[in-house]
mmCIF file of C-alpha atoms and ligand atoms in Angstrom:
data_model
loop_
_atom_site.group_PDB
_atom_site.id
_atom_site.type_symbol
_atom_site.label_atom_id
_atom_site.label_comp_id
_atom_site.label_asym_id
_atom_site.label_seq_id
_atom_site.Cartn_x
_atom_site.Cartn_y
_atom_site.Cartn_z
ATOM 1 C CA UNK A 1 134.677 77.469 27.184
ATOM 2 C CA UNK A 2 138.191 79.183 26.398
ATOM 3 C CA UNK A 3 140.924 78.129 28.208
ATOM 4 C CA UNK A 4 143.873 80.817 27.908
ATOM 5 C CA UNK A 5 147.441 79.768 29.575
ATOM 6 C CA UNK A 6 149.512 82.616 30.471
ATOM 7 C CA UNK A 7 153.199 81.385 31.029
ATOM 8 C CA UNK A 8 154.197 84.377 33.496
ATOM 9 C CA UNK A 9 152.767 86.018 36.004
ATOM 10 C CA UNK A 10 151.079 89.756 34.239
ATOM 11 C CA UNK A 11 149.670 92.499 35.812
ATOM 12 C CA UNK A 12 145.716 91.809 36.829
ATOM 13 C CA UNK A 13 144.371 94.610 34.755
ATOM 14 C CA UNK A 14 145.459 92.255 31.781
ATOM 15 C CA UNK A 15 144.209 89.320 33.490
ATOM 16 C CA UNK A 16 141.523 90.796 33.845
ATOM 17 C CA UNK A 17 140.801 91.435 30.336
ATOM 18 C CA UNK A 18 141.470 87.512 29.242
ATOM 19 C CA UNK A 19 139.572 86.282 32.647
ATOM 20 C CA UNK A 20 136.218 87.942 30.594
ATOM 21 C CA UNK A 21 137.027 85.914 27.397
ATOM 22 C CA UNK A 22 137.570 82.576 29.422
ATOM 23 C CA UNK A 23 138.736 80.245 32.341
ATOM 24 C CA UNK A 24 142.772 81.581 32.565
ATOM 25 C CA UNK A 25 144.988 79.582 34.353
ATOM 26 C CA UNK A 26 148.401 81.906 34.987
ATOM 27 C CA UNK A 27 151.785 80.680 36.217
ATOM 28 C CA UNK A 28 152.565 83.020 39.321
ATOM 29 C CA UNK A 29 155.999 83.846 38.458
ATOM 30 C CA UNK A 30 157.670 86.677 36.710
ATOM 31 C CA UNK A 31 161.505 85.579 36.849
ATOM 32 C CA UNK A 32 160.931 81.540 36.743
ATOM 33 C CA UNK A 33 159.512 79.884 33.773
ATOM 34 C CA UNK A 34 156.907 77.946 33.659
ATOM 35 C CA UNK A 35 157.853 74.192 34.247
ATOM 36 C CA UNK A 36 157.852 72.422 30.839
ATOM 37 C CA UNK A 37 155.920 69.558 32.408
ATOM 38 C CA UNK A 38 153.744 71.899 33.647
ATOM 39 C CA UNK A 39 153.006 73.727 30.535
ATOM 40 C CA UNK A 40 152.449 70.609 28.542
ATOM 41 C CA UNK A 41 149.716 69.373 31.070
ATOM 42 C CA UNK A 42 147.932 73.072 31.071
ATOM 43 C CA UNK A 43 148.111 73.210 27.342
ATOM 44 C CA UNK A 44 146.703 69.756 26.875
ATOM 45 C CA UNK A 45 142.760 71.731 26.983
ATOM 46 C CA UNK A 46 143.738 75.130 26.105
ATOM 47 C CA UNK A 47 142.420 77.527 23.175
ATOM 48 C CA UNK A 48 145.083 80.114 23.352
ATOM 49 C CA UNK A 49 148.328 80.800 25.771
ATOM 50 C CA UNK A 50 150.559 84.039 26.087
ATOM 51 C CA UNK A 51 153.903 82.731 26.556
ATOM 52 C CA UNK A 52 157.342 84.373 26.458
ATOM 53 C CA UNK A 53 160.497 83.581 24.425
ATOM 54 C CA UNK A 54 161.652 80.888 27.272
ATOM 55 C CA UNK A 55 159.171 78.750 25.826
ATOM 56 C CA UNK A 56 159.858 76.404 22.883
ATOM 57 C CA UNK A 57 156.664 75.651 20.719
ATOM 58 C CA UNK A 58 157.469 72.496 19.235
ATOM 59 C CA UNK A 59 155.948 69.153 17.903
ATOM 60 C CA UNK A 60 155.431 68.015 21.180
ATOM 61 C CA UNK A 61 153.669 71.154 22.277
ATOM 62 C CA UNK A 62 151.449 70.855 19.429
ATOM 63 C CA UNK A 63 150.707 67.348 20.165
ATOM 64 C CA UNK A 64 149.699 67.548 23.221
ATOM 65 C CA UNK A 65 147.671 71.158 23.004
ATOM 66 C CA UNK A 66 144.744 70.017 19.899
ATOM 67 C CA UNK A 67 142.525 72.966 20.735
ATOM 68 C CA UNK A 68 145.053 75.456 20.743
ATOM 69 C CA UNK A 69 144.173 78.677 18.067
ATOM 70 C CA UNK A 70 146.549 81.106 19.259
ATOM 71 C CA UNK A 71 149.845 81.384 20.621
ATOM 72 C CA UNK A 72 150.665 85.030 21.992
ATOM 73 C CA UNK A 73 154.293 85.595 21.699
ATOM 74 C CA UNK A 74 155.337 88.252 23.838
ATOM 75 C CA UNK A 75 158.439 89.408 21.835
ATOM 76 C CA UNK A 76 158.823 90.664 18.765
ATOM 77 C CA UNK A 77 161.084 87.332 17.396
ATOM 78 C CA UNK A 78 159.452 84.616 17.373
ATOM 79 C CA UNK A 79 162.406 81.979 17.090
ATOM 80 C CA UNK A 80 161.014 79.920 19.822
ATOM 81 C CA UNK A 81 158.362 78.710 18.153
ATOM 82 C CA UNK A 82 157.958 76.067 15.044
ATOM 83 C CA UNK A 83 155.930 78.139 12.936
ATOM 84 C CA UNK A 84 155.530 76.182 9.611
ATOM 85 C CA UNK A 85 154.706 73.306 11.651
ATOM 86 C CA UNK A 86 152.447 75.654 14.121
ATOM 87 C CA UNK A 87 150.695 76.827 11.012
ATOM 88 C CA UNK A 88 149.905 74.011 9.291
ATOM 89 C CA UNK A 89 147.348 72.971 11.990
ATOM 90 C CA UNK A 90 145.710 75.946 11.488
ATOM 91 C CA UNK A 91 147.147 77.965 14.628
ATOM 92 C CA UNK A 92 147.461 81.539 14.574
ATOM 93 C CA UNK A 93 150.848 82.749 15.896
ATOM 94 C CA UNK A 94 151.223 86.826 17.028
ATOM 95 C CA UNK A 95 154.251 88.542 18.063
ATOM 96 C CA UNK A 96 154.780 92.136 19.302
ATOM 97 C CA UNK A 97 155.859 94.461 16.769
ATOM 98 C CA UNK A 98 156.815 97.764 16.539
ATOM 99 C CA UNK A 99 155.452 98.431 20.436
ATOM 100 C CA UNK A 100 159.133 97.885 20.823
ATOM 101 C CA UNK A 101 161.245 99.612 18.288
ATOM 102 C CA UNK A 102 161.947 102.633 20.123
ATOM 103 C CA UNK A 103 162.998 101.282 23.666
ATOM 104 C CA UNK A 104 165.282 98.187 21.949
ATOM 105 C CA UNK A 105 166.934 100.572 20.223
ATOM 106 C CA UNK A 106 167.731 102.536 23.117
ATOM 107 C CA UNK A 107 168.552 100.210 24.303
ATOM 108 C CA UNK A 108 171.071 99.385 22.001
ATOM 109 C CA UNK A 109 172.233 102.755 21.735
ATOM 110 C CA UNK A 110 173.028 102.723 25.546
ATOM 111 C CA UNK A 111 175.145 99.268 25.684
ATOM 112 C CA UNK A 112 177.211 100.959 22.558
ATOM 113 C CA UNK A 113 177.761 104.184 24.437
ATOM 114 C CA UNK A 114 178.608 102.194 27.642
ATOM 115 C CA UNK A 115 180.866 99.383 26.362
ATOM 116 C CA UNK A 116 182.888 102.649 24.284
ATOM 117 C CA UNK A 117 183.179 104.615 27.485
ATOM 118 C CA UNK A 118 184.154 101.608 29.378
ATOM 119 C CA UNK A 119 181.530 102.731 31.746
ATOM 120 C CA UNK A 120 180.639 99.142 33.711
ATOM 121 C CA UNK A 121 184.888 98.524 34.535
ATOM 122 C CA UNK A 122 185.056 102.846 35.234
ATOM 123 C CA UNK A 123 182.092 102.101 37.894
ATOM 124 C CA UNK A 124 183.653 99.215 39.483
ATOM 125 C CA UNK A 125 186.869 100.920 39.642
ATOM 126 C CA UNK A 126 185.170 103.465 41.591
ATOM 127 C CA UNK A 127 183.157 101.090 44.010
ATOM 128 C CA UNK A 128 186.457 99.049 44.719
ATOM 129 C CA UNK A 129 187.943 102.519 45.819
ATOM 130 C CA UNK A 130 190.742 102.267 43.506
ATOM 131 C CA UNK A 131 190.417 106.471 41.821
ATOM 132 C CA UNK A 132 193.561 108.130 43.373
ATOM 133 C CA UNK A 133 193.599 110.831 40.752
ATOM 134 C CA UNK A 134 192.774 112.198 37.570
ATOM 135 C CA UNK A 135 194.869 110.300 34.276
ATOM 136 C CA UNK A 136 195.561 111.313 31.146
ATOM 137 C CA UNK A 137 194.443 108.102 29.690
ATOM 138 C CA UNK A 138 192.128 107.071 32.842
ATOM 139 C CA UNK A 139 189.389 104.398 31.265
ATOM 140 C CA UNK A 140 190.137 106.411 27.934
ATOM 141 C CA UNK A 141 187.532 104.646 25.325
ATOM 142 C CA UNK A 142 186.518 105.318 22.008
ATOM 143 C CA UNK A 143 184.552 108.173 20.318
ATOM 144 C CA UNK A 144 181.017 107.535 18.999
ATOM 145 C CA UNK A 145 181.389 111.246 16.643
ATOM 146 C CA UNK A 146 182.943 110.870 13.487
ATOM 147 C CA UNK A 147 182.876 106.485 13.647
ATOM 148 C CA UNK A 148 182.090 104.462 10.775
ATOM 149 C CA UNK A 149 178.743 102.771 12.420
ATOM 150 C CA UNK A 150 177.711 99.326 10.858
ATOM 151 C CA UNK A 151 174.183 98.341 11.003
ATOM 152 C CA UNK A 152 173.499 94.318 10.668
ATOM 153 C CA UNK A 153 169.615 93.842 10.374
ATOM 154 C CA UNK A 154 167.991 97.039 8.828
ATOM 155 C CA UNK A 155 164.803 95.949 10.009
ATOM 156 C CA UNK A 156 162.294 98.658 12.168
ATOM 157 C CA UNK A 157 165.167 98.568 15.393
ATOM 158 C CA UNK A 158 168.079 99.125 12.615
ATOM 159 C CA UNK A 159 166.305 102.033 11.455
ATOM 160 C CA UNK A 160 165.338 103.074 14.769
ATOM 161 C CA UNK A 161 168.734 102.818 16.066
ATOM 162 C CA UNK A 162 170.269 104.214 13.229
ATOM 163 C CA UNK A 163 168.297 107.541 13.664
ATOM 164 C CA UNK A 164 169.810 107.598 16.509
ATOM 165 C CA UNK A 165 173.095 107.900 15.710
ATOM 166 C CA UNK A 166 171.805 111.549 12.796
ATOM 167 C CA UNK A 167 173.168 113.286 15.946
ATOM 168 C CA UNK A 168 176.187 111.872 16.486
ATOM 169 C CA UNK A 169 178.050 112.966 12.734
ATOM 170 C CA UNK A 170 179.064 108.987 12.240
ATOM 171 C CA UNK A 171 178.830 107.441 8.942
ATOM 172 C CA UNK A 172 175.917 104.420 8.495
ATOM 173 C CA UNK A 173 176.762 101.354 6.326
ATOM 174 C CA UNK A 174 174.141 98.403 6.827
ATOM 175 C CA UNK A 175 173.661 95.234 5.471
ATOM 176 C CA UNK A 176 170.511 93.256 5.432
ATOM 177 C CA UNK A 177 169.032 90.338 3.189
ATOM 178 C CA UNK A 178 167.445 92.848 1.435
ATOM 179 C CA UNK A 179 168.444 96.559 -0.021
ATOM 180 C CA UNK A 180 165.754 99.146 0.866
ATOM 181 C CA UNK A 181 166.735 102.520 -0.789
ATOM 182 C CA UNK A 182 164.007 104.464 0.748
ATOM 183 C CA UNK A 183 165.790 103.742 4.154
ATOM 184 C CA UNK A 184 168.867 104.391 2.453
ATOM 185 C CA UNK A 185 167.237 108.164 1.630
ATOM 186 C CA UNK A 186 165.979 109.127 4.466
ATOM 187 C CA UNK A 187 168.636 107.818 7.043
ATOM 188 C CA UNK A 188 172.053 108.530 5.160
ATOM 189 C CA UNK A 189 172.809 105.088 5.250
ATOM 190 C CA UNK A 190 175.251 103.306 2.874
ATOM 191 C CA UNK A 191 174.163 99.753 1.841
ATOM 192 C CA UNK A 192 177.176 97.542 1.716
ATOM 193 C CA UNK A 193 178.254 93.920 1.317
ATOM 194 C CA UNK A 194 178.501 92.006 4.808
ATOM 195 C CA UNK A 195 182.303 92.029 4.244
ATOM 196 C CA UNK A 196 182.440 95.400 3.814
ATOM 197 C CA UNK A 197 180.770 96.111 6.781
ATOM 198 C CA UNK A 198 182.730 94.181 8.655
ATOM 199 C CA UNK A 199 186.166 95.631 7.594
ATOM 200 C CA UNK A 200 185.324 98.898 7.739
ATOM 201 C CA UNK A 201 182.743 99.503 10.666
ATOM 202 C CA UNK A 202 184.320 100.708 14.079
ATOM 203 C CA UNK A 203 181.291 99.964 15.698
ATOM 204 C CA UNK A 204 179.150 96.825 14.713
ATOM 205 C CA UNK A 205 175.549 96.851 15.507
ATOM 206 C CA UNK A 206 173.733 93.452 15.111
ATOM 207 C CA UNK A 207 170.116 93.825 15.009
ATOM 208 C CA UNK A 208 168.820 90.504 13.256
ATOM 209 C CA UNK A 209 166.612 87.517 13.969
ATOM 210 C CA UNK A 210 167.433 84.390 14.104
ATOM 211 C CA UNK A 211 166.939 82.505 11.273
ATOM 212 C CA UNK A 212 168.831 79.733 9.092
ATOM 213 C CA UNK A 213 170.570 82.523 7.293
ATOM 214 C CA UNK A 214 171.690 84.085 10.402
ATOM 215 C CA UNK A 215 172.686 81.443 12.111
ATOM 216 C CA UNK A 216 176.651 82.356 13.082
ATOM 217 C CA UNK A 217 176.654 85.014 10.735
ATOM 218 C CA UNK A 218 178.918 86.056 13.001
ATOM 219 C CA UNK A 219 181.917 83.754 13.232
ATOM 220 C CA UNK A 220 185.464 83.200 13.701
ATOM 221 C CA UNK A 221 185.810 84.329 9.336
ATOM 222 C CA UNK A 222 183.328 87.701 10.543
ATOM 223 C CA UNK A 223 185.307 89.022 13.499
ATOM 224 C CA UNK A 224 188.826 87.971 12.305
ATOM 225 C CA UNK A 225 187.975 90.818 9.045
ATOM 226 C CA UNK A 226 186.684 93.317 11.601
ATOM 227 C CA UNK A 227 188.895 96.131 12.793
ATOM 228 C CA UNK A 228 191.146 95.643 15.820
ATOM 229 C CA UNK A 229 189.663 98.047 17.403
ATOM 230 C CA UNK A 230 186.056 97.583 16.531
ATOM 231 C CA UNK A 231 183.014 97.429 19.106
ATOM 232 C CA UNK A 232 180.469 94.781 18.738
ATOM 233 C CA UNK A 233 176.945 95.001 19.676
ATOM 234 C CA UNK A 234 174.165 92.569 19.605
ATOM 235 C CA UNK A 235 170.888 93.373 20.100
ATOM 236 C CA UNK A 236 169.578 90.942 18.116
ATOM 237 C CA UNK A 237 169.487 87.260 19.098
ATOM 238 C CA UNK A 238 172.240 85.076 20.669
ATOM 239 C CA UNK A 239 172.615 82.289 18.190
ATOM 240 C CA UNK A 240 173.478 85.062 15.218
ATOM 241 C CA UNK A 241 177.281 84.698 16.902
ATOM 242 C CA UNK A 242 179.610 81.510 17.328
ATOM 243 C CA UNK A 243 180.814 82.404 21.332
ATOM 244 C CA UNK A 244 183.661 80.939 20.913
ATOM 245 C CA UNK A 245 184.721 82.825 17.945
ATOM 246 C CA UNK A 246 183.738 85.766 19.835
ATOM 247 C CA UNK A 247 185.706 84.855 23.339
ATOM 248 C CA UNK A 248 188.480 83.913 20.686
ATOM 249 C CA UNK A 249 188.266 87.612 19.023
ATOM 250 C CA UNK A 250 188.356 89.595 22.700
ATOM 251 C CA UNK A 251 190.967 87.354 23.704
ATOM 252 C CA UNK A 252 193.275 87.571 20.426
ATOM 253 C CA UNK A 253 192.695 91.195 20.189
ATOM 254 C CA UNK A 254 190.620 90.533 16.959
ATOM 255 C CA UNK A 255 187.980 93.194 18.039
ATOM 256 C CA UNK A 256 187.882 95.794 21.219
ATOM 257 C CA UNK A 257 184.944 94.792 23.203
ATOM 258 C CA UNK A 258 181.819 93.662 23.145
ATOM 259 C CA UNK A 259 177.932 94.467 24.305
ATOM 260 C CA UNK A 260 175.614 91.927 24.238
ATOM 261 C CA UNK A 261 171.621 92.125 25.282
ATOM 262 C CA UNK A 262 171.387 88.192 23.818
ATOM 263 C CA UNK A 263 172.957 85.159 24.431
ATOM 264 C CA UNK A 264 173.063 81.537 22.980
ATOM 265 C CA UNK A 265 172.080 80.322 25.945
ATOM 266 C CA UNK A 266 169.988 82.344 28.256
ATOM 267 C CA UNK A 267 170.429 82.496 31.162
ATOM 268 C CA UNK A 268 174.430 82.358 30.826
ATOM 269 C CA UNK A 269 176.163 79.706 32.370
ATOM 270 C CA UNK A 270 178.055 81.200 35.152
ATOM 271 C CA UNK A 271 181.655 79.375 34.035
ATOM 272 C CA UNK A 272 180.923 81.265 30.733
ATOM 273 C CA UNK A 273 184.177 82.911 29.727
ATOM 274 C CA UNK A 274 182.812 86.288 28.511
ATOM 275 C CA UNK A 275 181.719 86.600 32.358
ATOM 276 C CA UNK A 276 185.874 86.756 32.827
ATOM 277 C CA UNK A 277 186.619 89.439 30.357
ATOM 278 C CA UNK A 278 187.045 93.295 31.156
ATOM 279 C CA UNK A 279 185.428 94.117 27.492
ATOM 280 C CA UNK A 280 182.690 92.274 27.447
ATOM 281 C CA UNK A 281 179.241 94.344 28.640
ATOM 282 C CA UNK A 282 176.637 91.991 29.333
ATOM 283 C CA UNK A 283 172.969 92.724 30.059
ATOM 284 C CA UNK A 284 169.757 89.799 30.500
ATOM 285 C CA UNK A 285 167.603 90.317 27.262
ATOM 286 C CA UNK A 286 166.377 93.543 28.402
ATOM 287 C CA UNK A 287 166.096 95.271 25.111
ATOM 288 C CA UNK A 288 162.175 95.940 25.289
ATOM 289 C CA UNK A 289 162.261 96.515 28.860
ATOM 290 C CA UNK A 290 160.965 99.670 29.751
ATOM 291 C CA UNK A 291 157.645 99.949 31.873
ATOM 292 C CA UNK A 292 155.550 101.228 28.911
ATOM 293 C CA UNK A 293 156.445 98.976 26.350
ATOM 294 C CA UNK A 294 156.120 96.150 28.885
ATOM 295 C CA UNK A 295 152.845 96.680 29.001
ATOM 296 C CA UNK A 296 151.887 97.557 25.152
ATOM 297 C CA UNK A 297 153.299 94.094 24.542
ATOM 298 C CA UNK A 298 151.847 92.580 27.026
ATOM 299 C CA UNK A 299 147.780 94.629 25.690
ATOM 300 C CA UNK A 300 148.814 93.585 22.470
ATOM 301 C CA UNK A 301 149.654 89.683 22.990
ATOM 302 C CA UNK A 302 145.891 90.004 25.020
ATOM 303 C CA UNK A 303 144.327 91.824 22.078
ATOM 304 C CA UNK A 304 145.316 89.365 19.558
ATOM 305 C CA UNK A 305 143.969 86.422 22.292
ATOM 306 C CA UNK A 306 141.031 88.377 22.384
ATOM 307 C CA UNK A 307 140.567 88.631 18.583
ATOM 308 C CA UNK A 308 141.520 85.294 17.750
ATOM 309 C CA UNK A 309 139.102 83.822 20.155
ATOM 310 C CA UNK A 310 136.051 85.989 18.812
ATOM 311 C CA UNK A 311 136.850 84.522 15.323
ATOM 312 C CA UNK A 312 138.823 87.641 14.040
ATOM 313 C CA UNK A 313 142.132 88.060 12.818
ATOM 314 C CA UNK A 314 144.914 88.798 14.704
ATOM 315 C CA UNK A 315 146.261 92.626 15.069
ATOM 316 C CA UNK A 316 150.012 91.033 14.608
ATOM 317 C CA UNK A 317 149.890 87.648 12.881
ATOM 318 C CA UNK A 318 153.423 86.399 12.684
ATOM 319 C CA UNK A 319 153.562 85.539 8.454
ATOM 320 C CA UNK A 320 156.388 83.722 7.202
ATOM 321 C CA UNK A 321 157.821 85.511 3.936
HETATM 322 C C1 DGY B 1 162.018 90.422 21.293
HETATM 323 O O1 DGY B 1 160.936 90.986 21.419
HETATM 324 O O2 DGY B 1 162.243 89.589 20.421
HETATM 325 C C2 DGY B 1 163.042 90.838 22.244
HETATM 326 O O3 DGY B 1 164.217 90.139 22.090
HETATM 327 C C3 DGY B 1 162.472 90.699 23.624
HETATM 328 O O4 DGY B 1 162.861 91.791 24.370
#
């Protein structure tokens, strides 16, 4: 008998679909993670689980979960999860790929447009009942047309994101681990040295995973070479930028402003200083979030369940290059 944990609460039509393959056992919450007590009790007989990026798959998951086959990542990074170690017992790991590309980088797009506009402290300003008249230079912000646009992480959301910006006349630079000139070709995009990209980008669009490489890629050295009056954006993951160097660069007048959809630690602490700042946008890891791709995440993390269990391989595999 399969046993298939499901770490937050999905619609039934998707329970549904798992509840024919096997005995599910669903955490009723959409907002609250699972208790990690909880989850290493349930997982102790389970054969597959659909989990989320709150939880951590580590040794002591694995340990306690030895009929596990598949873990369903519902996320596209996959960060969360120990996946040499996960591998090597012969566990099959999925993530949700390209179901997302398009709504991230809208996503992405919109927190760029918003933090240049100064939208979030123009709306407050509004609400408190402060607008007494029209100003010259009333929440004047910066203009996305004509901007040298950096691109950190040309993976499928860099691309997607930088299509975006064909209609806005800016100029694309990226940098990524690796040079891909077909990219290059078909997006106008200039492939530069991180450096580069940081000294000459007005905008700064971070797109990457997290991985040992990009660990604080973005540190006090990064944003001290960036333009005074650059924008930073980070759609990526959280622990790609030191905070502090960050807080430091708003504060200092290193850089303009900030967006950010990620977070070191997530949820932020409330005391966190960004909260404080005026040019600092911040959103709760809602890059994917959009109704439809909600749910084609949520099919495909079932689909690869579904596969896995019925001895076939997975739609989305997560392989380590
Ligand atoms: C992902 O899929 O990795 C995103 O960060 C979740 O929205």
């Amino acid at each position: 008998m399969e046993k298939i944990i499901v770490s937050r609460s999905i619609p039934q039509p998707f329970k549904d679909q798992l509840e024919a393959i096997g005995q599910v056992e669903m955490w009723d919450e959409s907002l609250i993670p699972m208790p990690r007590n909880q989850f290493l009790e349930a997982i102790k007989d389970a054969t597959a689980c659909l989990i989320t990026l709150s939880e951590k798959i580590d040794s002591e998951v694995i340990k306690a979960a030895p009929k596990l086959k598949v873990i369903a990542n519902m996320a596209v990074g996959f960060d969360n999860i120990d996946v040499p170690l996960v591998n090597s017992k012969g566990i099959t790991v999925t993530n949700t790929p390209d179901v997302l590309t398009e709504t991230t980088a809208e996503l992405g797009f919109t927190l760029m447009l918003t933090v240049a506009r100064r939208i979030v402290e123009a709306e407050k300003y509004v609400q408190n009942g402060e607008w007494q008249s029209w100003g010259p230079y009333l929440f004047a912000g910066k203009d996305l047309s004509n901007a040298n646009v950096g691109i950190y992480g040309m993976g499928e959301i860099g691309k997607a994101f930088a299509r975006r910006l064909k209609g806005f006349d800016t100029k694309i630079m990226y940098h990524n681990r690796s040079r891909n000139k077909d990219t290059e070709k078909a997006l106008g995009a200039l492939y530069v040295p991180f450096d580069t990209l940081l000294e000459h980008s007005d905008f700064i669009i971070c797109t990457a995973p997290l991985t040992e490489e990009t660990r604080n890629k973005f540190n006090a050295q990064a944003f001290e070479k960036m333009k005074n009056d650059a924008i930073f954006i980070n759609i990526g993951r959280g622990a790609v930028v030191d905070e502090e160097a960050l807080v430091y660069a708003l504060q200092e007048g290193q850089i303009a402003a900030c967006g950010l959809d990620v977070l070191r630690e997530e949820p932020i602490d409330m005391a966190h200083p960004l909260l404080s700042m005026d040019n600092a946008v911040i959103v709760p890891h809602i890059g994917s979030a959009s109704v439809t791709t909600r749910n084609r995440m949520i099919q495909l993390c079932v689909d690869n369940i579904t596969l896995v269990l019925n001895n076939q391989y997975a739609k989305t595999p997560v392989n380590l290059k």
